[in-house]
Tab-separated table of C-alpha atoms in Angstrom:
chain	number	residue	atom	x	y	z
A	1	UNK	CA	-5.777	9.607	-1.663
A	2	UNK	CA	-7.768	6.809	-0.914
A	3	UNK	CA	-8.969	6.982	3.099
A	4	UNK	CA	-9.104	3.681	4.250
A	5	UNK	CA	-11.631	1.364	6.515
A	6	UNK	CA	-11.642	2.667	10.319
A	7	UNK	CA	-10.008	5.611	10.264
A	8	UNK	CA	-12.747	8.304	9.826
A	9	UNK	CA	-15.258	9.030	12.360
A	10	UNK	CA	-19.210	7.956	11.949
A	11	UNK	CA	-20.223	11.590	11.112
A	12	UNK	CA	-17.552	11.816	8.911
A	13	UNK	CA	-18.739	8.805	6.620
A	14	UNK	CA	-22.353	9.551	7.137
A	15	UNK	CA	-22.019	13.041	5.555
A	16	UNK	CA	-19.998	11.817	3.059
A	17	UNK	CA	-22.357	8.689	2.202
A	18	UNK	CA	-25.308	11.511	2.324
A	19	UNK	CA	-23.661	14.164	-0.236
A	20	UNK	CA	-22.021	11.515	-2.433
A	21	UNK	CA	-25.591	9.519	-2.702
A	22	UNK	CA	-27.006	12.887	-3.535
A	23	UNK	CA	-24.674	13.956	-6.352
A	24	UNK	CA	-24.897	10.643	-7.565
A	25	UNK	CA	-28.859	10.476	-7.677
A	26	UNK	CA	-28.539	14.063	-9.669
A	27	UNK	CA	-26.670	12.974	-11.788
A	28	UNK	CA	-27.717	9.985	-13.234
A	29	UNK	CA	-31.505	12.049	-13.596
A	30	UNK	CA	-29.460	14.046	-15.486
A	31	UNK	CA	-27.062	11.999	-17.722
A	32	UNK	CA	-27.974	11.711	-21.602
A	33	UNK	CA	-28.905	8.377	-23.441
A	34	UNK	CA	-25.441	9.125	-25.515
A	35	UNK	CA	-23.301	10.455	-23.006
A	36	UNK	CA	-23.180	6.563	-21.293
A	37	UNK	CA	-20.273	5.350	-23.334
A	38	UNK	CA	-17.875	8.018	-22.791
A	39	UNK	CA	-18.724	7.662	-19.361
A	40	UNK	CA	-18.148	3.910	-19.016
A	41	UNK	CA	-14.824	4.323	-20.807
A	42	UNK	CA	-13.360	7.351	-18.592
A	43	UNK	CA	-14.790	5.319	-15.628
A	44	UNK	CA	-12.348	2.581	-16.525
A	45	UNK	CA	-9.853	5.323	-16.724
A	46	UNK	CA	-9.867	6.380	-13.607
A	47	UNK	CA	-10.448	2.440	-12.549
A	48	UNK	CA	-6.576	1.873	-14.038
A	49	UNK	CA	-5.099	5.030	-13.127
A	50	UNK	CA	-5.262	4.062	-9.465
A	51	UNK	CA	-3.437	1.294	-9.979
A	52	UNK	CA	-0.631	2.278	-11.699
A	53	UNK	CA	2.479	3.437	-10.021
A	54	UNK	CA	4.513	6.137	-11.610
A	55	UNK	CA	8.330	5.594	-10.509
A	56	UNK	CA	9.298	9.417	-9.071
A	57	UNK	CA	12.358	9.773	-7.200
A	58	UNK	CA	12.922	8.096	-4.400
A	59	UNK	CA	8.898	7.018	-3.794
A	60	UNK	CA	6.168	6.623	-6.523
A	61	UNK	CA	2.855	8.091	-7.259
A	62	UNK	CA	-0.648	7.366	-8.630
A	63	UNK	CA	-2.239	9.078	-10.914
A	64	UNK	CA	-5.839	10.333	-10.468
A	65	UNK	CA	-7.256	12.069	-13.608
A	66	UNK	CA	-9.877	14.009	-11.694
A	67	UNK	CA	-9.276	16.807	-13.378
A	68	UNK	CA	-9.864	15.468	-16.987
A	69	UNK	CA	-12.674	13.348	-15.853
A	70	UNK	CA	-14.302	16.564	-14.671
A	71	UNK	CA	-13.744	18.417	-17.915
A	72	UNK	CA	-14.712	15.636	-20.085
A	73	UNK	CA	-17.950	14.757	-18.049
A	74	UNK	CA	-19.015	17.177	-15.934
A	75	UNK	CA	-21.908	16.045	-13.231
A	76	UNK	CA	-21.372	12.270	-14.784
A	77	UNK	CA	-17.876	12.123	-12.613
A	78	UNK	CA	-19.951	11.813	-9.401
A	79	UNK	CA	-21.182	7.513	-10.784
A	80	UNK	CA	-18.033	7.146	-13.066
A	81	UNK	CA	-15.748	7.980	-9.407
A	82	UNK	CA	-18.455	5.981	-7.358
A	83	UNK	CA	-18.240	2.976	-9.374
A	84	UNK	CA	-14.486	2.701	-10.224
A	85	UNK	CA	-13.873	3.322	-6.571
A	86	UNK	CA	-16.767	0.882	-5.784
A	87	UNK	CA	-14.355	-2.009	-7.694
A	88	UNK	CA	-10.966	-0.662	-6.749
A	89	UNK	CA	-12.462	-1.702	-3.109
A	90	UNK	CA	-13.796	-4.789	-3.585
A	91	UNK	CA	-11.357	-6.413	-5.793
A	92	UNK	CA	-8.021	-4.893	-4.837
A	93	UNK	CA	-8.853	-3.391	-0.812
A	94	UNK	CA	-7.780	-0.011	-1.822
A	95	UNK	CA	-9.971	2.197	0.131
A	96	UNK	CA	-13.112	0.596	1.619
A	97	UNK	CA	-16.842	-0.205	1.168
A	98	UNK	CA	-17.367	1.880	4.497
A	99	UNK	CA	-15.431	5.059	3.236
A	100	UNK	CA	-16.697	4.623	-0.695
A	101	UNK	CA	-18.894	8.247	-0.308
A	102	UNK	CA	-16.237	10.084	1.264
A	103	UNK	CA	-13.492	9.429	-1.242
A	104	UNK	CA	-15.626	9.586	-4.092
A	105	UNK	CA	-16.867	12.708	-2.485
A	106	UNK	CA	-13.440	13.793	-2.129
A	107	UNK	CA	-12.182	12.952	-5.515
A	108	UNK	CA	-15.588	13.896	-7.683
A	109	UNK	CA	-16.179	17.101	-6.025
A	110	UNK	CA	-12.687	19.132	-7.228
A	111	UNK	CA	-13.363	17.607	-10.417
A	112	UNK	CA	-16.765	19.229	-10.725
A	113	UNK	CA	-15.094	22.690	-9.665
A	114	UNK	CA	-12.596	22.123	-12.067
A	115	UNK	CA	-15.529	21.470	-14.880
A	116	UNK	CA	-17.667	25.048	-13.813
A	117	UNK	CA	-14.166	26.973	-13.726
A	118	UNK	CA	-12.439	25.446	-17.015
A	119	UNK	CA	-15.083	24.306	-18.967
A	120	UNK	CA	-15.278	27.420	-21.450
A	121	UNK	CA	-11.418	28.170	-21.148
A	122	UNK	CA	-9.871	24.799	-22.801
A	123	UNK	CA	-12.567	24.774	-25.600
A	124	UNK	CA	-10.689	29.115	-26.308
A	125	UNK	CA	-10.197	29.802	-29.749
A	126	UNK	CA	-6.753	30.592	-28.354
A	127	UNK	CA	-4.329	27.553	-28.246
A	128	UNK	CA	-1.723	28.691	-25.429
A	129	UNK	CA	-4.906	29.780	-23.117
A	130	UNK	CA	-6.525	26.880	-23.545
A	131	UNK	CA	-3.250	24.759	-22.314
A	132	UNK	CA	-2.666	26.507	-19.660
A	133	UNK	CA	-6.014	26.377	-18.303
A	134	UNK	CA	-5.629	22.754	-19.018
A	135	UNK	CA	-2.701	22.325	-16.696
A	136	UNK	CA	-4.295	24.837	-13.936
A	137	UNK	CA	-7.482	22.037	-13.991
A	138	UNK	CA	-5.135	18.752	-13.962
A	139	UNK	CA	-3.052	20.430	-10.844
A	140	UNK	CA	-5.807	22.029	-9.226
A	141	UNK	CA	-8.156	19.102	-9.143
A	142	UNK	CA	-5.568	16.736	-7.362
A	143	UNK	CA	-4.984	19.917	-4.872
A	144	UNK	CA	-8.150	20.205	-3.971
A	145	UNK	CA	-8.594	16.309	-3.100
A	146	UNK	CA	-5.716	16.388	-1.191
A	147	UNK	CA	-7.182	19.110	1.185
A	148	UNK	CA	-10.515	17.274	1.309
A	149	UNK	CA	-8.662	14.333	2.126
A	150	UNK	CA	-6.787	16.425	5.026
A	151	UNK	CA	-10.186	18.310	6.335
A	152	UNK	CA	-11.162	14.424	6.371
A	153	UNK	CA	-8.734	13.448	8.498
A	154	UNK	CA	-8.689	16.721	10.709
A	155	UNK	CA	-12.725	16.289	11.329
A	156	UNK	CA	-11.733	12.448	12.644
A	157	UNK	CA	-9.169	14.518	14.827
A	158	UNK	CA	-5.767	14.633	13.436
A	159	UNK	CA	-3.949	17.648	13.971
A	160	UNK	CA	-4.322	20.040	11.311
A	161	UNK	CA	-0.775	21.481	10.458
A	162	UNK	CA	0.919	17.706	10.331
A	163	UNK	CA	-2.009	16.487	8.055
A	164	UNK	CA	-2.655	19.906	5.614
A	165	UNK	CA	1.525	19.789	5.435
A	166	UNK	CA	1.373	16.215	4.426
A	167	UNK	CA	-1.394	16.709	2.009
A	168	UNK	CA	0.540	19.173	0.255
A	169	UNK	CA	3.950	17.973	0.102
A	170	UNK	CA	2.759	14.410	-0.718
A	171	UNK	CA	0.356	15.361	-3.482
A	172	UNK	CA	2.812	18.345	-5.391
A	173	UNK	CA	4.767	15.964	-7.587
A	174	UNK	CA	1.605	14.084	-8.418
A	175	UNK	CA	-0.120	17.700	-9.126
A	176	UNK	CA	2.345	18.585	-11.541
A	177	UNK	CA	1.965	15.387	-13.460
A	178	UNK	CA	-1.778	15.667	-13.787
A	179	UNK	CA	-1.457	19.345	-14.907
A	180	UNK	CA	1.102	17.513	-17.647
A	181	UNK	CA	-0.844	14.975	-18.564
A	182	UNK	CA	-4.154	16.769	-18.559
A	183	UNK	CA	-2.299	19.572	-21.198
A	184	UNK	CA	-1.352	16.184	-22.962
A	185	UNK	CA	-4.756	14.667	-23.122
A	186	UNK	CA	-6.554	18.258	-24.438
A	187	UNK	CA	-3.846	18.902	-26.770
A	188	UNK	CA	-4.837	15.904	-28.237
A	189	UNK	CA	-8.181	15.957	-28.188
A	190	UNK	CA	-8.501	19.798	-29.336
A	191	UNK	CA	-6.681	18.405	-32.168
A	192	UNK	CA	-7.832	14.829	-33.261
A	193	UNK	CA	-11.191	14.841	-32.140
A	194	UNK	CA	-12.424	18.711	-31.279
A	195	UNK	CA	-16.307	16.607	-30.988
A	196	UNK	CA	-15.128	15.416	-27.577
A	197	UNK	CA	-14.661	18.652	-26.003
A	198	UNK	CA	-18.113	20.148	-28.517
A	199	UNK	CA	-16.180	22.968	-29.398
B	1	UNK	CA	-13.454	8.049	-36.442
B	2	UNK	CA	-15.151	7.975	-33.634
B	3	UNK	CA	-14.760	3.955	-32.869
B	4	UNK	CA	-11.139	4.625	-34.139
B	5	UNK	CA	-10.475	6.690	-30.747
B	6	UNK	CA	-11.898	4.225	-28.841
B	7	UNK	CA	-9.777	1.347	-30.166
B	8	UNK	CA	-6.642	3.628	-29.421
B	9	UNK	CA	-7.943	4.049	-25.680
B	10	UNK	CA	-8.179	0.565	-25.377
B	11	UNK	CA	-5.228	-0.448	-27.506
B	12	UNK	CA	-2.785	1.911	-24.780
B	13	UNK	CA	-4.927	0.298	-21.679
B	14	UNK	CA	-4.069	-2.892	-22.982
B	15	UNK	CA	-0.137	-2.001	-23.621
B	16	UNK	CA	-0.098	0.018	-20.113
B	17	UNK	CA	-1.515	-3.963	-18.531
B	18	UNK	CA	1.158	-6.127	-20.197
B	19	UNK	CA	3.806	-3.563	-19.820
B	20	UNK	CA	3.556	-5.479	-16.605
B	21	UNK	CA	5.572	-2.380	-14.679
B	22	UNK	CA	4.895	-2.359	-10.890
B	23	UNK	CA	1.120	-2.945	-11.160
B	24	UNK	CA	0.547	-2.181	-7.521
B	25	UNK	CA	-2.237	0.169	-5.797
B	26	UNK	CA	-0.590	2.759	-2.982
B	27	UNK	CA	-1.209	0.502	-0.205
B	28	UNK	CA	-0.064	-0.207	3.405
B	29	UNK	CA	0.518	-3.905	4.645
B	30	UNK	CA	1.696	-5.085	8.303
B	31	UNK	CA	2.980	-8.347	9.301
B	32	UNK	CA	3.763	-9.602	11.939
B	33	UNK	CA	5.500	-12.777	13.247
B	34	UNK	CA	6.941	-14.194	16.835
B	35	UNK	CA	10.068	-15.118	17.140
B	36	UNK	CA	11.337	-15.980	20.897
B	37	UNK	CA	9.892	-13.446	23.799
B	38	UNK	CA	9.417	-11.060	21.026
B	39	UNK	CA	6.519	-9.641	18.433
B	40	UNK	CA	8.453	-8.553	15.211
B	41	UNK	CA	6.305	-6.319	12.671
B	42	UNK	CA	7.250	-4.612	9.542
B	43	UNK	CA	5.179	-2.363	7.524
B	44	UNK	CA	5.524	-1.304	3.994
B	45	UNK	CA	3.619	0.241	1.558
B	46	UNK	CA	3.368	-1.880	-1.702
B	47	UNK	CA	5.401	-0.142	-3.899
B	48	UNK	CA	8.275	-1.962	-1.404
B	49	UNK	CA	8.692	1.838	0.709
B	50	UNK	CA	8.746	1.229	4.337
B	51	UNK	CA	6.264	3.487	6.682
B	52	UNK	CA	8.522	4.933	9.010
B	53	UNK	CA	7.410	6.320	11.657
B	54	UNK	CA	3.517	5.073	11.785
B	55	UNK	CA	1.997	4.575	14.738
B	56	UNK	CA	1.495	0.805	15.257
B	57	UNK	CA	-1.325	-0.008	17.983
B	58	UNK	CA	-1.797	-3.552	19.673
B	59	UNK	CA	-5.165	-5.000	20.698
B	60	UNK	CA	-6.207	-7.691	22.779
B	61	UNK	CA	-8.968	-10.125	21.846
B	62	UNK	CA	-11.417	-8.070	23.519
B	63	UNK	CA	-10.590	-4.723	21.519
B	64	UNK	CA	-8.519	-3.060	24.667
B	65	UNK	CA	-5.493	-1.162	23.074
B	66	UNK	CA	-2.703	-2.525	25.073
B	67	UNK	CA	0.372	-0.766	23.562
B	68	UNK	CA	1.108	1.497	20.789
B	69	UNK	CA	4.296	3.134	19.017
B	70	UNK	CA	5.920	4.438	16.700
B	71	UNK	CA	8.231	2.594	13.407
B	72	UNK	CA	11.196	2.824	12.896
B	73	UNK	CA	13.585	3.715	9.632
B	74	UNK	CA	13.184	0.397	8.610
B	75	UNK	CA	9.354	-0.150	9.051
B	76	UNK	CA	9.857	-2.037	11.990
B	77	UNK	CA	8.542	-2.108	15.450
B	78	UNK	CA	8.881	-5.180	18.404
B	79	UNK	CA	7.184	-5.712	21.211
B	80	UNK	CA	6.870	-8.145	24.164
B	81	UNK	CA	4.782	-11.443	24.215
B	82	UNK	CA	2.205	-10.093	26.402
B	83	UNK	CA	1.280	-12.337	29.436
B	84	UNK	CA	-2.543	-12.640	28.502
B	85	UNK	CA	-4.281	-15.314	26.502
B	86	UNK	CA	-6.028	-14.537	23.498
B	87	UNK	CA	-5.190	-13.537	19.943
B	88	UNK	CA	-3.799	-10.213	19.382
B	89	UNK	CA	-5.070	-7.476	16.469
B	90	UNK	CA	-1.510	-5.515	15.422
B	91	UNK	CA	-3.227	-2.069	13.840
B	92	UNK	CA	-1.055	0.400	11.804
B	93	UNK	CA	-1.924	3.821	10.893
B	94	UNK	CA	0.300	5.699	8.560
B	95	UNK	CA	-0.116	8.923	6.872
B	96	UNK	CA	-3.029	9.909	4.754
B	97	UNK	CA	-5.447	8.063	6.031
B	98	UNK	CA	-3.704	4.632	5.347
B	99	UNK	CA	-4.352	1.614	7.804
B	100	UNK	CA	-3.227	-1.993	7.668
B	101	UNK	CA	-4.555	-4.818	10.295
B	102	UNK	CA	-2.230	-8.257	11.040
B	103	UNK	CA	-3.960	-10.630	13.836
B	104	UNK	CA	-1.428	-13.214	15.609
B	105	UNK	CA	-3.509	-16.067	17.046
B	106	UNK	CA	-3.010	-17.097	20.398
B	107	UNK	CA	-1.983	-20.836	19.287
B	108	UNK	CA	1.369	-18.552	17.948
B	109	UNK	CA	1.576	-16.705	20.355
B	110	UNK	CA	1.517	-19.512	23.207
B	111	UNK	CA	3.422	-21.989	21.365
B	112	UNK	CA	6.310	-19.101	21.543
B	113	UNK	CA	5.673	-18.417	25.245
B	114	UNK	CA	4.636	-22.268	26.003
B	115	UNK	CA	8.399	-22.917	25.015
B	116	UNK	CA	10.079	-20.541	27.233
B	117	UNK	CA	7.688	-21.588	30.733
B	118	UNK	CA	8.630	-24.948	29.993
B	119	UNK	CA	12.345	-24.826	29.691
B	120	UNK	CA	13.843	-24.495	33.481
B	121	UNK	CA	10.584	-27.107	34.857
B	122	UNK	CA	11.268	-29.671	32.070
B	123	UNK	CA	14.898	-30.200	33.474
B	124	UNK	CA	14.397	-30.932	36.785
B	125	UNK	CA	12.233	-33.526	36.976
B	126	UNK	CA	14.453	-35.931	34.077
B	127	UNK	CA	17.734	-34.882	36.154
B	128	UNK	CA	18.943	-32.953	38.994
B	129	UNK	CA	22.424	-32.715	38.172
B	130	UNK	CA	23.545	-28.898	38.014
B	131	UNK	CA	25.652	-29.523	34.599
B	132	UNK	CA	22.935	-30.892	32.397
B	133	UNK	CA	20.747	-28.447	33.335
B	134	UNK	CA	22.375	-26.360	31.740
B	135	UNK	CA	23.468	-28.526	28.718
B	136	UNK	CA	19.878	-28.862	27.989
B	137	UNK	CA	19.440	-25.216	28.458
B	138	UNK	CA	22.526	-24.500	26.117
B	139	UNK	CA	20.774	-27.321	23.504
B	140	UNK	CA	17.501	-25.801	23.390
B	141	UNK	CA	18.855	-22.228	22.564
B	142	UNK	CA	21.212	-23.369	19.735
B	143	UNK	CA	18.339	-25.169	18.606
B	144	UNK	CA	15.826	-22.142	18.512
B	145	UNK	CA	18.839	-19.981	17.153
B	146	UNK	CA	19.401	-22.228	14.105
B	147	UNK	CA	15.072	-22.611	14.022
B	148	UNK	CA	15.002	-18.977	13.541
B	149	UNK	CA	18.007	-18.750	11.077
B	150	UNK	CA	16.228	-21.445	9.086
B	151	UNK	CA	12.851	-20.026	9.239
B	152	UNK	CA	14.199	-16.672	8.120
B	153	UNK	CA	13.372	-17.373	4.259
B	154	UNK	CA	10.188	-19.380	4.740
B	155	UNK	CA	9.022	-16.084	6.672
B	156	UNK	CA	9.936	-13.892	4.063
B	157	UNK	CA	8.228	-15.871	1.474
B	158	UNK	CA	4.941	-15.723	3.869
B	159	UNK	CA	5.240	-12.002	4.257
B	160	UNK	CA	5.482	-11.390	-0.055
B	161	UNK	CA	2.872	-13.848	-0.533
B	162	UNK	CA	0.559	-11.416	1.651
B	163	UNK	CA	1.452	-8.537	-0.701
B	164	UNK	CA	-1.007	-8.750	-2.533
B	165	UNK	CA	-0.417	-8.208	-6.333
B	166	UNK	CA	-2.852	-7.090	-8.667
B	167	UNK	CA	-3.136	-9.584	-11.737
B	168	UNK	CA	-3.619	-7.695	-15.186
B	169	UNK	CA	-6.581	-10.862	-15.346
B	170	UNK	CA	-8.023	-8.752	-12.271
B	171	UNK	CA	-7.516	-5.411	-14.036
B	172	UNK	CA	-9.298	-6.582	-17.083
B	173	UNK	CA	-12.197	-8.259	-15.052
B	174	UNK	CA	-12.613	-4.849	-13.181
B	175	UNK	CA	-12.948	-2.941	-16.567
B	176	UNK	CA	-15.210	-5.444	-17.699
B	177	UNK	CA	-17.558	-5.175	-14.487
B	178	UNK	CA	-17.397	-1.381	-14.870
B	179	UNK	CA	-18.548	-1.145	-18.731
B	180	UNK	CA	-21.299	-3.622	-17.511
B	181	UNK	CA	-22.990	-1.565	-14.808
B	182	UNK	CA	-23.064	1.399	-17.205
B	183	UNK	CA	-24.407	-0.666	-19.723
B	184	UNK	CA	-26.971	-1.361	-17.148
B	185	UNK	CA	-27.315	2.774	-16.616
B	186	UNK	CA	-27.717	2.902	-20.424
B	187	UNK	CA	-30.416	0.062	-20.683
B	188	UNK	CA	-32.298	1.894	-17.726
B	189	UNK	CA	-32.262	5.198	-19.282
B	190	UNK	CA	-32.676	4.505	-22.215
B	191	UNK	CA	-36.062	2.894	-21.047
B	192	UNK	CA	-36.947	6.081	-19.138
B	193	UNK	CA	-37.363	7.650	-22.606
């Protein structure tokens, strides 16, 4: 998921360095005195996530929690991405300085979707909805990074089929675990701290 | 309640750091070492899987790509000493937008190809003879087999010493750095008001 250092094109990272500054700059003009905290702590989150490998079969996975980020944050994912990533870069070389707006543009984006298309449905009334929904959000986040990742790469001039096959087939196991783990996460919260998700 | 949840969060990052499992970041790494007439490389990602298949490109000091291909099951790809001065730049590209970079300088590389130019001038000029020509020739071969036998570990050791692991010290430093520069956000903002 993360793109690394010379591979993309200069277009590529300049439109990616644009969009991502601009998300960024909107929404720290619009992040709350109060909301910092939560987003310092889900920043670190995301920050670990990336750095854990999950043991699956014969390879292992990553999480990414872009879908849970989104929901719990909304517009704040854009500086709590940027700034994990940011670190992940400097201290560990995963990913780059060079490529830091296009993957944060590539992981903050689907989880901004994922906030305007599931934000009402996991606060339902109804339990089983608001699961589901849950799991749609964890698995449809990581999908959609993987095809930004691959439209990436394609831009640059891979060839589309390899790289939008790859995408898919590497990412499913890891979609399927963030769907889990997201329905894990808003269980919880739903039922030890409903505040979290203001319902 | 509210710091309660908090303390939990960072009670189970704490456990998930000194659970000490594979702490490693999906990575690629290439190394590459010379060994006779021959460039070995191996890539892996750092969870120990090998990239098979990746294309592997080699540069020249002055950034012209002078071979590329492709790994094989095992990670692994060799090429010829080329005849050129000049340190080389080994470039792999595997999938997803992964890319790894191993230079050889071109004291390793000569002192490999330095050995081999020598051998058939060095002989004549001590003796003529036919037979310990190639005694010496016989000599020096056993001697780079065995070198290369007992180099074997000391190269592995160099190539996991270059994986680089991520300390849970590094982990906790990054969280640290993080929680700052929102703290910084907060001070700002909260000045705004």
């Amino acid at each position: 998921m993360h793109i690394s250092e010379g591979i993309l094109s200069a277009p590529v990272l300049v439109t990616g360095a644009g969009l991502t500054a601009t998300a960024v700059g909107y929404s720290l003009k619009k992040m709350e005195h109060k909301e910092v905290p939560k987003v310092a702590i889900l920043s670190s989150v995301f920050f670990v996530a990336s750095l854990i490998h999950v043991p699956l079969g014969p390879s292992s996975v990553h999480l990414i929690l872009n879908g849970i980020i989104g929901l719990l944050l909304g517009w704040s994912a854009f500086p709590a991405i940027l700034v994990a990533l940011a670190f992940q870069g400097v201290l560990f070389q995963i990913g780059g300085i060079t490529t830091l707006g296009v993957n944060t543009l590539n992981m903050a984006f689907p989880a901004i979707i994922c906030f305007y298309l599931f934000n009402r449905g996991v606060r339902s009334e109804n339990n089983f909805i608001a699961l589901t929904l849950a799991f749609v959000c964890g698995f449809l986040a990581v999908l959609l990074s993987g095809t930004m990742v691959a439209v990436a790469l394609v831009f640059t001039g891979e060839p589309f089929i390899q790289v939008a096959k790859l995408a898919l087939i590497a990412h499913l196991p890891v979609m399927i675990l963030e769907g889990a783990l997201t329905v894990f996460c808003i269980g919880f919260l739903r039922k030890v701290r409903p505040e979290i998700l203001e319902i | 309640m509210k710091n309660k949840l908090y303390l939990i969060l960072i009670f189970t990052f704490l456990t998930i750091i000194m659970m000490d499992v594979s702490v490693f970041a999906h990575k690629v790494n290439v190394f590459a070492y010379v060994e006779g007439e021959k460039i070995y490389t191996e890539s892996y990602f750092n969870d120990g899987k090998k990239c098979i298949d990746s294309k592997i490109e080699v540069f020249d000091n002055q950034g012209n790509k002078l071979l590329e291909g492709l790994t094989d099951k095992e990670g692994k790809f060799s090429l010829e000493v080329p005849s050129e001065d000049g340190d080389l730049k080994i470039v792999l590209t595997a999938s997803m937008g992964h890319r790894a970079e191993y230079s050889i300088s071109a004291d390793e590389l000569r002192g490999a190809v330095g050995l081999i130019k020598e051998e058939p001038e060095e002989p004549v000029s001590i003796v003529s003879s036919e037979t310990s020509l190639v005694d010496l020739k016989e000599i020096q071969s056993i001697i780079e087999d065995t070198l290369d036998e007992k180099l074997k570990p000391i190269m592995r050791e160099i190539k996991k010493s270059r994986e680089d692991k991520i300390s849970p010290a590094e982990i906790i430093g990054g969280i640290g750095y993080i929680i700052g520069i929102f703290g910084i956000i907060a001070y700002f903002l909260s000045r705004k008001r």
